[in-house]
Coordinates of C-alpha atoms in Angstrom, one line a residue:
Chain A
M1 CA 6.9 36.9 -39.9
G2 CA 5.0 35.0 -37.3
D3 CA 3.0 33.4 -40.0
R4 CA 6.1 32.1 -41.8
E5 CA 7.6 30.9 -38.6
D6 CA 4.5 28.9 -37.8
R7 CA 4.4 27.3 -41.2
R8 CA 8.0 26.3 -41.0
R9 CA 7.4 24.8 -37.6
A10 CA 4.4 22.9 -38.8
G11 CA 6.0 21.7 -42.0
G12 CA 9.7 22.0 -42.4
A13 CA 10.8 21.3 -38.9
R14 CA 8.6 18.3 -38.5
W15 CA 9.9 16.9 -41.7
R16 CA 13.5 17.5 -40.7
W17 CA 12.9 15.8 -37.4
R18 CA 11.5 12.8 -39.2
D19 CA 14.5 12.7 -41.5
V20 CA 16.9 12.7 -38.5
A21 CA 14.9 9.9 -36.8
R22 CA 15.0 7.9 -40.0
D23 CA 18.8 8.3 -40.3
V24 CA 19.3 7.4 -36.7
V25 CA 17.2 4.2 -37.0
A26 CA 19.0 3.3 -40.3
W27 CA 22.4 3.6 -38.7
L28 CA 21.4 1.8 -35.6
V29 CA 20.1 -1.1 -37.7
G30 CA 23.2 -0.8 -39.9
L31 CA 25.4 -1.3 -36.8
I32 CA 24.2 -4.9 -36.7
W33 CA 26.1 -5.4 -39.9
I34 CA 29.0 -3.0 -39.3
V35 CA 30.0 -4.3 -35.8
P36 CA 30.7 -8.0 -36.7
F37 CA 32.8 -7.0 -39.7
L38 CA 34.7 -4.5 -37.6
G39 CA 35.1 -7.3 -35.0
I40 CA 36.7 -9.8 -37.4
L41 CA 39.1 -7.0 -38.7
M42 CA 40.0 -6.1 -35.1
S43 CA 40.7 -9.7 -34.2
A44 CA 42.8 -10.1 -37.3
L45 CA 44.9 -7.1 -36.3
R46 CA 45.4 -7.8 -32.6
P47 CA 47.2 -10.5 -30.6
Q48 CA 45.3 -13.4 -29.1
E49 CA 45.8 -12.3 -25.5
E50 CA 43.9 -9.0 -26.2
L51 CA 40.9 -10.9 -27.5
L52 CA 40.1 -12.9 -24.4
D53 CA 37.9 -10.2 -23.0
G54 CA 36.4 -9.5 -26.4
W55 CA 37.8 -7.5 -29.2
W56 CA 35.9 -4.4 -28.2
S57 CA 37.9 -3.8 -25.0
L58 CA 40.5 -1.4 -26.2
H59 CA 43.2 -1.4 -23.5
P60 CA 45.8 -2.4 -24.3
L61 CA 45.5 -1.9 -28.1
T62 CA 48.3 -3.4 -30.1
L63 CA 47.8 -3.4 -33.9
S64 CA 50.0 -5.6 -36.0
F65 CA 50.0 -7.7 -39.1
R66 CA 51.4 -10.7 -37.2
N67 CA 48.2 -12.7 -37.6
F68 CA 48.2 -12.1 -41.3
A69 CA 51.7 -13.3 -41.6
A70 CA 50.9 -16.4 -39.5
A71 CA 47.9 -17.3 -41.7
W72 CA 49.9 -16.6 -44.9
N73 CA 52.8 -18.9 -43.7
H74 CA 50.6 -21.3 -41.7
P75 CA 52.7 -24.5 -41.0
S76 CA 50.2 -27.1 -42.2
V77 CA 47.8 -25.1 -44.5
P78 CA 49.6 -21.9 -45.7
L79 CA 47.1 -19.4 -47.2
S80 CA 49.7 -18.1 -49.6
S81 CA 49.5 -21.2 -51.8
G82 CA 45.7 -21.5 -51.2
I83 CA 45.2 -18.0 -52.7
R84 CA 47.5 -18.9 -55.6
N85 CA 45.6 -22.1 -56.3
S86 CA 42.2 -20.3 -56.1
L87 CA 43.4 -17.8 -58.6
T88 CA 44.7 -20.5 -60.9
V89 CA 41.2 -22.0 -60.9
A90 CA 39.0 -18.9 -60.7
I91 CA 40.6 -17.0 -63.6
P92 CA 40.2 -19.6 -66.3
A93 CA 36.8 -20.7 -64.8
T94 CA 35.7 -17.1 -65.4
V95 CA 37.2 -16.3 -68.8
L96 CA 36.2 -19.6 -70.4
P97 CA 32.4 -19.7 -69.6
V98 CA 32.1 -15.9 -70.2
L99 CA 33.6 -16.3 -73.7
L100 CA 31.7 -19.4 -74.6
G101 CA 28.6 -18.0 -73.1
A102 CA 28.9 -14.8 -75.1
M103 CA 29.3 -16.8 -78.4
A104 CA 26.4 -19.0 -77.5
G105 CA 24.2 -16.2 -76.4
Y106 CA 24.9 -14.2 -79.5
G107 CA 24.4 -17.2 -81.7
L108 CA 21.0 -17.9 -80.1
L109 CA 19.9 -14.3 -80.5
R110 CA 20.9 -13.9 -84.2
S111 CA 19.5 -17.3 -85.2
R112 CA 16.2 -15.9 -84.0
S113 CA 15.5 -19.2 -82.4
R114 CA 12.7 -19.5 -79.9
A115 CA 15.2 -20.7 -77.3
R116 CA 14.6 -17.9 -74.9
S117 CA 11.8 -19.4 -72.9
P118 CA 13.1 -23.0 -72.7
L119 CA 16.5 -21.5 -71.8
F120 CA 14.9 -19.7 -68.9
V121 CA 13.4 -22.9 -67.6
V122 CA 16.7 -24.8 -68.0
V123 CA 18.5 -22.0 -66.0
V124 CA 15.9 -22.1 -63.2
F125 CA 16.2 -25.8 -62.9
L126 CA 20.0 -25.8 -62.9
L127 CA 19.8 -23.2 -60.3
A128 CA 17.5 -25.4 -58.3
V129 CA 19.5 -28.6 -58.5
P130 CA 21.9 -28.9 -55.5
Q131 CA 25.6 -29.6 -56.2
Q132 CA 25.2 -32.8 -54.1
M133 CA 22.9 -34.2 -56.8
V134 CA 25.8 -34.5 -59.2
A135 CA 28.6 -35.1 -56.6
I136 CA 29.1 -38.9 -56.7
P137 CA 28.8 -39.6 -60.4
L138 CA 30.9 -36.5 -61.1
F139 CA 33.5 -37.7 -58.7
K140 CA 33.6 -41.1 -60.4
L141 CA 33.9 -39.5 -63.8
L142 CA 36.8 -37.3 -62.7
V143 CA 38.5 -40.4 -61.3
Q144 CA 38.2 -42.2 -64.6
L145 CA 39.5 -39.2 -66.5
H146 CA 42.4 -38.8 -63.9
L147 CA 41.1 -35.3 -63.2
I148 CA 41.0 -35.7 -59.4
N149 CA 43.5 -33.2 -57.8
S150 CA 43.5 -31.4 -61.1
F151 CA 42.7 -27.7 -61.5
A152 CA 41.6 -28.4 -65.1
G153 CA 38.9 -30.8 -63.9
L154 CA 37.6 -28.2 -61.4
V155 CA 37.7 -25.5 -64.1
A156 CA 35.6 -27.7 -66.4
V157 CA 33.1 -28.4 -63.6
H158 CA 32.7 -24.7 -62.9
T159 CA 32.4 -23.9 -66.6
A160 CA 29.6 -26.4 -67.1
W161 CA 27.8 -25.2 -64.0
G162 CA 28.1 -21.5 -64.8
L163 CA 27.4 -21.6 -68.5
P164 CA 23.6 -21.8 -68.6
W165 CA 23.0 -18.5 -66.6
I166 CA 25.8 -16.7 -68.5
V167 CA 24.3 -17.7 -71.8
M168 CA 20.9 -16.4 -70.7
F169 CA 22.2 -13.3 -69.1
L170 CA 24.4 -12.3 -72.1
H171 CA 21.6 -13.3 -74.6
N172 CA 19.4 -10.8 -72.8
Y173 CA 22.1 -8.2 -72.7
F174 CA 22.9 -8.5 -76.5
A175 CA 19.2 -8.1 -77.2
T176 CA 19.3 -4.6 -75.7
L177 CA 22.1 -3.5 -78.1
P178 CA 21.0 -1.5 -81.2
A179 CA 20.8 -3.8 -84.3
E180 CA 21.5 -1.0 -86.8
L181 CA 25.2 -0.9 -86.2
E182 CA 25.5 -4.6 -87.0
E183 CA 23.4 -4.2 -90.1
A184 CA 25.6 -1.3 -91.3
A185 CA 28.8 -3.4 -90.7
Q186 CA 27.3 -6.3 -92.6
L187 CA 26.6 -4.0 -95.6
D188 CA 30.2 -3.0 -95.4
G189 CA 31.1 -6.6 -95.9
A190 CA 32.2 -7.5 -92.4
S191 CA 32.0 -11.2 -91.6
R192 CA 29.9 -12.6 -88.7
M193 CA 33.0 -13.3 -86.7
T194 CA 34.4 -9.8 -87.3
I195 CA 31.2 -8.2 -86.2
F196 CA 31.1 -10.3 -83.1
W197 CA 34.7 -9.7 -82.0
R198 CA 35.1 -6.1 -83.1
L199 CA 31.6 -4.6 -82.6
V200 CA 29.4 -6.7 -80.4
L201 CA 31.8 -7.7 -77.6
P202 CA 33.2 -4.1 -77.1
L203 CA 29.6 -2.8 -77.0
A204 CA 28.6 -5.4 -74.5
L205 CA 31.5 -4.8 -72.2
P206 CA 29.4 -3.8 -69.2
G207 CA 27.4 -6.9 -69.6
L208 CA 30.5 -9.1 -69.8
A209 CA 31.9 -7.4 -66.8
A210 CA 28.7 -8.2 -64.8
A211 CA 28.8 -11.8 -65.8
A212 CA 32.5 -12.1 -65.1
A213 CA 32.2 -10.4 -61.7
L214 CA 29.5 -12.8 -60.6
Q215 CA 31.1 -15.9 -62.0
F216 CA 34.5 -15.1 -60.5
T217 CA 33.0 -14.5 -57.1
W218 CA 31.0 -17.7 -57.3
V219 CA 34.0 -19.8 -58.3
W220 CA 36.2 -18.1 -55.7
N221 CA 33.6 -18.6 -53.0
D222 CA 32.9 -22.2 -54.0
F223 CA 33.7 -24.8 -51.4
F224 CA 31.8 -28.0 -52.2
F225 CA 33.1 -28.7 -55.7
A226 CA 36.7 -28.1 -54.4
L227 CA 36.0 -30.4 -51.5
I228 CA 35.1 -33.3 -53.7
T229 CA 37.8 -32.8 -56.4
I230 CA 40.9 -31.5 -54.7
Y231 CA 42.5 -33.7 -51.9
D232 CA 46.3 -33.1 -52.3
P233 CA 47.3 -30.9 -49.3
S234 CA 49.5 -28.7 -51.5
E235 CA 46.6 -28.1 -54.0
L236 CA 43.9 -27.2 -51.6
L237 CA 42.1 -24.0 -52.5
A238 CA 41.8 -21.0 -50.2
T239 CA 38.3 -21.8 -49.0
Q240 CA 39.3 -25.3 -48.2
R241 CA 42.1 -24.1 -45.9
I242 CA 39.8 -22.0 -43.6
P243 CA 38.1 -24.9 -41.9
L244 CA 41.5 -26.6 -41.4
M245 CA 42.9 -23.6 -39.6
R246 CA 40.4 -24.0 -36.8
G247 CA 42.0 -25.8 -33.9
Q248 CA 40.3 -28.8 -32.5
Y249 CA 39.7 -27.4 -29.0
L250 CA 41.0 -23.9 -28.8
V251 CA 40.1 -21.5 -31.7
D252 CA 42.9 -19.1 -32.5
W253 CA 40.6 -16.3 -33.5
G254 CA 43.5 -14.0 -34.5
V255 CA 44.9 -16.3 -37.2
L256 CA 41.4 -17.5 -38.3
S257 CA 40.2 -13.9 -38.6
A258 CA 43.2 -12.9 -40.5
A259 CA 42.8 -15.8 -42.9
S260 CA 39.0 -15.0 -43.3
V261 CA 39.8 -11.4 -44.0
L262 CA 42.3 -12.3 -46.7
V263 CA 40.0 -14.8 -48.4
M264 CA 37.0 -12.5 -48.4
A265 CA 39.1 -9.5 -49.5
V266 CA 39.2 -10.9 -53.1
P267 CA 35.5 -11.0 -53.8
V268 CA 34.9 -7.8 -51.8
L269 CA 37.5 -6.1 -54.0
V270 CA 35.8 -7.4 -57.1
Y271 CA 32.4 -6.2 -55.7
T272 CA 33.7 -2.7 -54.9
L273 CA 35.4 -2.3 -58.2
L274 CA 32.5 -3.5 -60.3
Q275 CA 29.7 -2.6 -58.0
R276 CA 27.3 -1.2 -60.6
N277 CA 27.9 -4.2 -62.9
Y278 CA 27.6 -6.6 -60.1
V279 CA 24.3 -5.3 -58.8
R280 CA 23.0 -5.1 -62.3
G281 CA 23.9 -8.8 -62.8
M282 CA 22.4 -9.8 -59.6
V283 CA 19.1 -8.0 -60.2
G284 CA 19.3 -8.8 -64.0
W285 CA 19.5 -12.6 -63.8
T286 CA 16.8 -13.0 -61.3
L287 CA 14.5 -10.8 -63.3
R288 CA 15.4 -12.0 -66.8
Chain B
M1 CA 29.6 -30.1 -71.5
I2 CA 26.5 -29.2 -69.5
A3 CA 25.1 -32.6 -70.4
V4 CA 28.2 -34.4 -69.2
G5 CA 28.8 -32.2 -66.2
I6 CA 25.3 -31.8 -64.8
V7 CA 22.5 -33.7 -66.5
W8 CA 24.0 -37.1 -66.9
P9 CA 25.5 -37.2 -63.3
A10 CA 22.1 -36.1 -62.0
V11 CA 20.4 -39.0 -63.8
Q12 CA 23.0 -41.4 -62.5
T13 CA 22.4 -40.2 -59.0
I14 CA 18.7 -41.1 -59.3
G15 CA 19.8 -44.5 -60.6
L16 CA 22.1 -45.0 -57.6
A17 CA 19.3 -44.2 -55.2
F18 CA 17.3 -47.2 -56.4
V19 CA 20.0 -49.9 -56.2
D20 CA 21.9 -51.5 -53.3
A21 CA 25.7 -51.7 -52.9
H22 CA 25.8 -54.6 -55.4
G23 CA 23.8 -52.8 -58.0
R24 CA 20.6 -54.8 -57.5
F25 CA 17.4 -52.9 -57.8
V26 CA 15.8 -52.4 -54.4
G27 CA 13.0 -50.0 -55.2
L28 CA 12.4 -47.4 -52.5
Q29 CA 14.3 -49.2 -49.9
N30 CA 17.1 -46.6 -49.7
F31 CA 14.6 -43.8 -49.3
V32 CA 12.7 -45.7 -46.6
S33 CA 16.0 -46.4 -44.7
V34 CA 17.0 -42.8 -44.9
L35 CA 13.6 -41.4 -43.8
Q36 CA 13.4 -43.8 -40.9
N37 CA 16.8 -42.9 -39.7
P38 CA 16.6 -40.5 -36.8
E39 CA 19.5 -38.6 -38.5
T40 CA 16.9 -37.5 -41.0
V41 CA 13.6 -37.2 -39.1
D42 CA 13.5 -37.8 -35.3
L43 CA 9.9 -37.4 -34.3
G44 CA 10.8 -38.8 -30.8
R45 CA 12.5 -35.5 -30.1
F46 CA 10.7 -33.0 -32.2
P47 CA 9.4 -30.6 -31.1
F48 CA 9.4 -31.0 -27.3
H49 CA 13.1 -32.0 -26.8
S50 CA 16.1 -29.9 -27.9
P51 CA 17.7 -30.7 -31.3
P52 CA 18.9 -32.9 -32.9
W53 CA 15.6 -33.3 -34.7
G54 CA 17.0 -34.7 -37.9
S55 CA 18.4 -33.0 -41.0
L56 CA 15.1 -32.8 -42.9
L57 CA 13.4 -31.1 -39.9
H58 CA 16.4 -28.8 -39.4
N59 CA 16.0 -27.6 -43.0
A60 CA 12.3 -27.2 -42.4
V61 CA 12.8 -25.2 -39.1
W62 CA 15.4 -23.2 -41.0
I63 CA 12.9 -22.2 -43.6
V64 CA 10.1 -21.4 -41.1
L65 CA 12.4 -19.0 -39.2
H66 CA 14.8 -17.7 -41.8
L67 CA 12.4 -16.9 -44.6
P68 CA 10.1 -14.4 -42.8
L69 CA 12.9 -12.9 -40.9
S70 CA 15.2 -12.2 -43.8
V71 CA 12.4 -11.1 -46.1
I72 CA 11.0 -8.6 -43.6
L73 CA 14.4 -7.3 -42.5
G74 CA 15.3 -6.9 -46.2
L75 CA 12.2 -4.9 -46.9
L76 CA 12.6 -2.8 -43.8
L77 CA 16.2 -2.0 -44.7
A78 CA 15.3 -1.2 -48.3
V79 CA 12.6 1.2 -47.3
L80 CA 14.7 2.7 -44.5
L81 CA 17.7 3.2 -46.7
Q82 CA 15.8 4.6 -49.6
R83 CA 16.7 8.2 -48.7
A84 CA 18.8 8.0 -45.5
H85 CA 22.2 9.6 -45.3
G86 CA 25.0 7.2 -46.0
A87 CA 22.6 4.7 -47.5
A88 CA 25.1 3.6 -50.1
F89 CA 27.7 2.7 -47.5
L90 CA 25.1 0.9 -45.2
K91 CA 23.7 -1.0 -48.2
G92 CA 27.3 -2.0 -49.2
V93 CA 28.0 -3.4 -45.7
V94 CA 24.7 -5.3 -45.4
F95 CA 25.3 -6.7 -48.8
L96 CA 28.8 -7.9 -47.9
G97 CA 27.1 -11.0 -46.4
M98 CA 26.2 -12.0 -50.0
V99 CA 29.7 -11.3 -51.4
I100 CA 31.9 -13.2 -49.0
P101 CA 32.4 -16.9 -49.2
M102 CA 30.0 -18.8 -47.1
I103 CA 33.0 -20.7 -45.6
V104 CA 34.0 -17.3 -44.1
G105 CA 30.3 -16.7 -43.3
G106 CA 30.4 -19.8 -41.1
V107 CA 33.5 -18.5 -39.3
L108 CA 31.8 -15.1 -38.7
V109 CA 28.7 -16.8 -37.2
R110 CA 30.9 -19.0 -35.0
F111 CA 32.8 -15.9 -34.0
L112 CA 29.6 -13.8 -33.2
F113 CA 28.4 -16.4 -30.8
D114 CA 31.7 -17.3 -29.1
E115 CA 31.7 -17.1 -25.4
H116 CA 34.6 -14.8 -25.0
A117 CA 35.4 -13.3 -28.4
G118 CA 31.8 -13.0 -29.6
V119 CA 29.9 -9.7 -29.6
V120 CA 26.5 -11.4 -29.0
N121 CA 27.6 -12.6 -25.6
G122 CA 29.3 -9.2 -25.0
V123 CA 25.9 -7.6 -25.5
L124 CA 24.1 -10.2 -23.4
R125 CA 26.5 -9.6 -20.5
A126 CA 26.1 -5.8 -20.9
V127 CA 22.3 -6.0 -20.6
G128 CA 22.5 -8.3 -17.6
L129 CA 21.8 -11.6 -19.3
A130 CA 25.2 -13.1 -18.3
A131 CA 23.5 -16.4 -17.7
W132 CA 22.9 -16.7 -21.4
A133 CA 26.5 -15.9 -22.3
R134 CA 28.2 -19.0 -23.7
T135 CA 29.4 -20.3 -27.0
W136 CA 26.0 -20.9 -28.6
T137 CA 27.3 -23.1 -31.3
D138 CA 28.6 -25.6 -28.7
Y139 CA 25.3 -26.6 -27.2
P140 CA 22.6 -28.6 -28.9
Q141 CA 19.9 -26.4 -27.4
T142 CA 21.1 -23.3 -29.0
A143 CA 23.4 -24.3 -32.0
L144 CA 20.7 -24.6 -34.6
F145 CA 19.1 -21.3 -33.6
A146 CA 22.5 -19.5 -33.5
L147 CA 23.2 -20.7 -37.1
I148 CA 19.7 -19.6 -38.3
L149 CA 20.1 -16.2 -36.8
G150 CA 23.6 -16.0 -38.3
S151 CA 22.2 -17.0 -41.7
V152 CA 19.6 -14.3 -41.5
W153 CA 22.3 -11.8 -40.9
L154 CA 24.3 -13.1 -43.9
W155 CA 21.3 -13.3 -46.3
T156 CA 19.3 -10.2 -45.6
G157 CA 21.5 -8.2 -48.1
F158 CA 20.0 -10.2 -50.9
A159 CA 16.4 -9.3 -50.1
M160 CA 17.4 -5.7 -49.4
L161 CA 19.2 -5.3 -52.8
L162 CA 16.3 -6.7 -54.8
Y163 CA 13.7 -4.7 -52.8
S164 CA 15.8 -1.6 -53.3
A165 CA 15.7 -2.2 -57.1
G166 CA 12.0 -2.9 -56.9
L167 CA 11.3 0.3 -55.0
T168 CA 12.8 2.5 -57.7
A169 CA 10.6 0.8 -60.2
I170 CA 7.4 2.0 -58.5
P171 CA 6.3 5.2 -60.2
R172 CA 6.2 8.3 -57.9
D173 CA 2.8 9.2 -59.3
Y174 CA 1.2 6.3 -57.4
Y175 CA 2.4 7.8 -54.1
E176 CA 1.3 11.3 -55.1
A177 CA -2.1 10.0 -56.1
A178 CA -2.4 8.1 -52.8
A179 CA -1.4 11.1 -50.8
V180 CA -4.0 13.3 -52.6
D181 CA -6.6 10.7 -51.6
G182 CA -5.5 11.2 -48.0
A183 CA -3.6 8.0 -47.5
S184 CA -1.3 7.9 -44.5
P185 CA 2.3 6.8 -45.0
W186 CA 1.4 3.4 -43.5
Q187 CA -1.5 3.1 -45.9
Q188 CA 0.7 4.1 -48.8
F189 CA 3.1 1.4 -47.8
L190 CA 0.4 -1.2 -47.6
H191 CA -1.5 -0.3 -50.7
V192 CA 1.3 1.0 -53.0
T193 CA 4.6 -0.3 -51.9
V194 CA 3.7 -3.9 -51.0
P195 CA 1.7 -4.7 -54.2
G196 CA 4.3 -2.9 -56.3
L197 CA 7.0 -5.2 -54.8
R198 CA 5.0 -8.4 -55.4
P199 CA 7.1 -9.7 -58.4
M200 CA 10.3 -9.0 -56.4
T201 CA 8.8 -10.9 -53.4
T202 CA 8.3 -14.0 -55.7
V203 CA 11.9 -14.0 -56.8
I204 CA 13.2 -13.4 -53.2
V205 CA 11.1 -16.1 -51.6
A206 CA 12.1 -18.6 -54.3
M207 CA 15.8 -17.9 -54.1
T208 CA 15.7 -17.8 -50.3
V209 CA 14.0 -21.1 -49.9
L210 CA 16.5 -22.7 -52.4
W211 CA 19.3 -21.3 -50.4
E212 CA 17.9 -22.6 -47.1
L213 CA 17.5 -26.1 -48.6
K214 CA 21.0 -26.1 -50.1
L215 CA 22.9 -24.9 -47.0
F216 CA 26.3 -26.6 -46.8
D217 CA 29.4 -24.4 -46.4
L218 CA 28.0 -22.3 -43.6
V219 CA 27.2 -25.3 -41.4
Y220 CA 30.4 -27.0 -42.4
T221 CA 32.7 -24.3 -41.0
A222 CA 30.5 -23.2 -38.1
T223 CA 29.6 -26.6 -36.5
L224 CA 30.1 -29.4 -39.0
G225 CA 26.6 -30.5 -38.2
G226 CA 27.3 -30.8 -34.5
P227 CA 27.2 -30.9 -31.6
G228 CA 25.7 -34.4 -31.7
G229 CA 24.0 -33.8 -35.1
S230 CA 22.0 -30.9 -33.8
T231 CA 22.7 -28.8 -36.8
L232 CA 22.9 -31.5 -39.5
V233 CA 21.2 -30.5 -42.8
L234 CA 20.4 -32.5 -45.9
A235 CA 23.3 -31.4 -48.1
L236 CA 25.8 -32.1 -45.3
Q237 CA 24.2 -35.5 -44.6
M238 CA 24.6 -36.4 -48.2
Y239 CA 28.3 -35.5 -48.1
F240 CA 28.8 -37.6 -44.9
Y241 CA 27.1 -40.6 -46.4
G242 CA 28.8 -40.4 -49.8
F243 CA 32.3 -39.2 -49.0
R244 CA 32.9 -40.2 -45.4
A245 CA 30.8 -43.4 -44.8
L246 CA 31.3 -44.3 -48.5
D247 CA 27.7 -45.4 -48.9
P248 CA 26.8 -43.9 -52.4
N249 CA 23.3 -45.4 -52.5
R250 CA 22.0 -43.8 -49.3
A251 CA 23.9 -40.6 -50.2
A252 CA 22.1 -40.7 -53.6
A253 CA 18.7 -41.2 -51.9
V254 CA 19.4 -38.1 -49.7
A255 CA 20.5 -36.1 -52.8
T256 CA 17.4 -37.1 -54.7
L257 CA 15.2 -36.2 -51.8
L258 CA 16.8 -32.8 -51.6
S259 CA 16.5 -32.3 -55.3
L260 CA 12.8 -33.1 -55.2
L261 CA 12.3 -30.3 -52.7
T262 CA 14.4 -27.8 -54.6
L263 CA 12.8 -28.7 -57.9
A264 CA 9.4 -28.2 -56.4
V265 CA 10.5 -24.7 -55.5
G266 CA 11.9 -24.2 -59.1
V267 CA 8.6 -25.4 -60.7
G268 CA 6.6 -23.0 -58.4
F269 CA 8.9 -20.2 -59.4
V270 CA 8.6 -20.8 -63.2
R271 CA 4.8 -21.1 -62.9
S272 CA 4.4 -17.8 -61.0
S273 CA 6.8 -15.9 -63.2
R274 CA 4.8 -17.2 -66.2
E275 CA 1.6 -15.8 -64.7
G276 CA 3.3 -12.5 -63.9
A277 CA 4.7 -12.2 -67.4

């Protein structure tokens, strides 16, 4: 018995101690990320007077949705219409490039072209180019086309900007699907279009979801393109309204926090719902 | 569409950078004027006086501090969270910084360093450094560093996620073989983990440097380049020249300069991934 005890002390107990230490360190480090997010949530839920000594002092603790209501119905930049506008842009600016990208990616794959390597180079370069590089000519072009203050113009810009990596990502995804099914369908006399819509797209659903999740988040989070295309106060997107809610001298942290929570809730929701696809997309496109 | 939306405007921007307001060709004059402006590079103040040091140097300082910090923190978290309890939740929270709009990221950074509402100053007071407790983003001496620390906080999730994926790709046998050879955990980390993660490191470094060069939203909401230009960065400078001062030619010169830097990173990345493949 003593023998076994010794062995456990030497091996098992030491290992368990190490595991506990690792967990403690992991959670302590994790607190650095948990606390600020908790802070913004607390500020959003509490009145301004309670935040003056820091949101972590808990007496008195009054929780309410007043700040959310104030941000939603803000007198100069109501977040309600900001969120509506952002959805009006983000939904078509996701559906359009994902559909076009799927068709282009599939076409490239089946034409057996040697486009893969040049496509990768193009995507990396487009990833590298800052938005500021196209800003002035793009602005002038949109003025000429009467697409300033137009959601359609912004959707077109996002579609052009998102398309290259979506094509590459979906091209690579289609390449992993088994070719036998398509060949069988072809023998049965199905047309190219039928095969694509009825067979390839349903099979590629996880890939499409990954591309859509990333593109939607990217468009929703975008600020710069919105800043240079949308000027009409009633048309401002959600991200454009956040900086305008900051007072000149005194920051109303309650309202600003509530607005921030609302605006970030949308991509966070997309991320939580499609977490596995999202991560796969993130890792996928950086690794080809 | 890509040609009309990206390639052609980019070419036009290069064109704009070489002409004056009347469309006359002026060679490199716009670039010289931008680079000699203390808003871009202020060698009179760098490095012995407090910022502003100029947008180009701010971006450079950003890279020098943010790159090692976020890469090392990301690696540390990935290793630490490989088997810890609640790792999925912690990873999710750390990664939130990558999911939220950077406009909100700027609000969060401003909030963290606020004199009264900010938790950083709360901690400083609690550990007896009350003299340091103030709104960091309001003073030129600290604003740049507050933003850099905040951006590390926001970006670490990216490095962590990719390193976590990279860790699962390293075969367990390598560790077992190393353990049989008597390698300590630290030696295993140095000789198995680090080389195994090299391809990931290339991706992470390239993406991180690109992000540091292209910073815009974060600075826009946190400080708008202030106070007194002490947090101005190239992308924001371009916006001010082009859309506030309505000087498209100098704005184009700044944009071209910025693109040269980012494209250099892009070329380096394509080269190294070719070698790896």
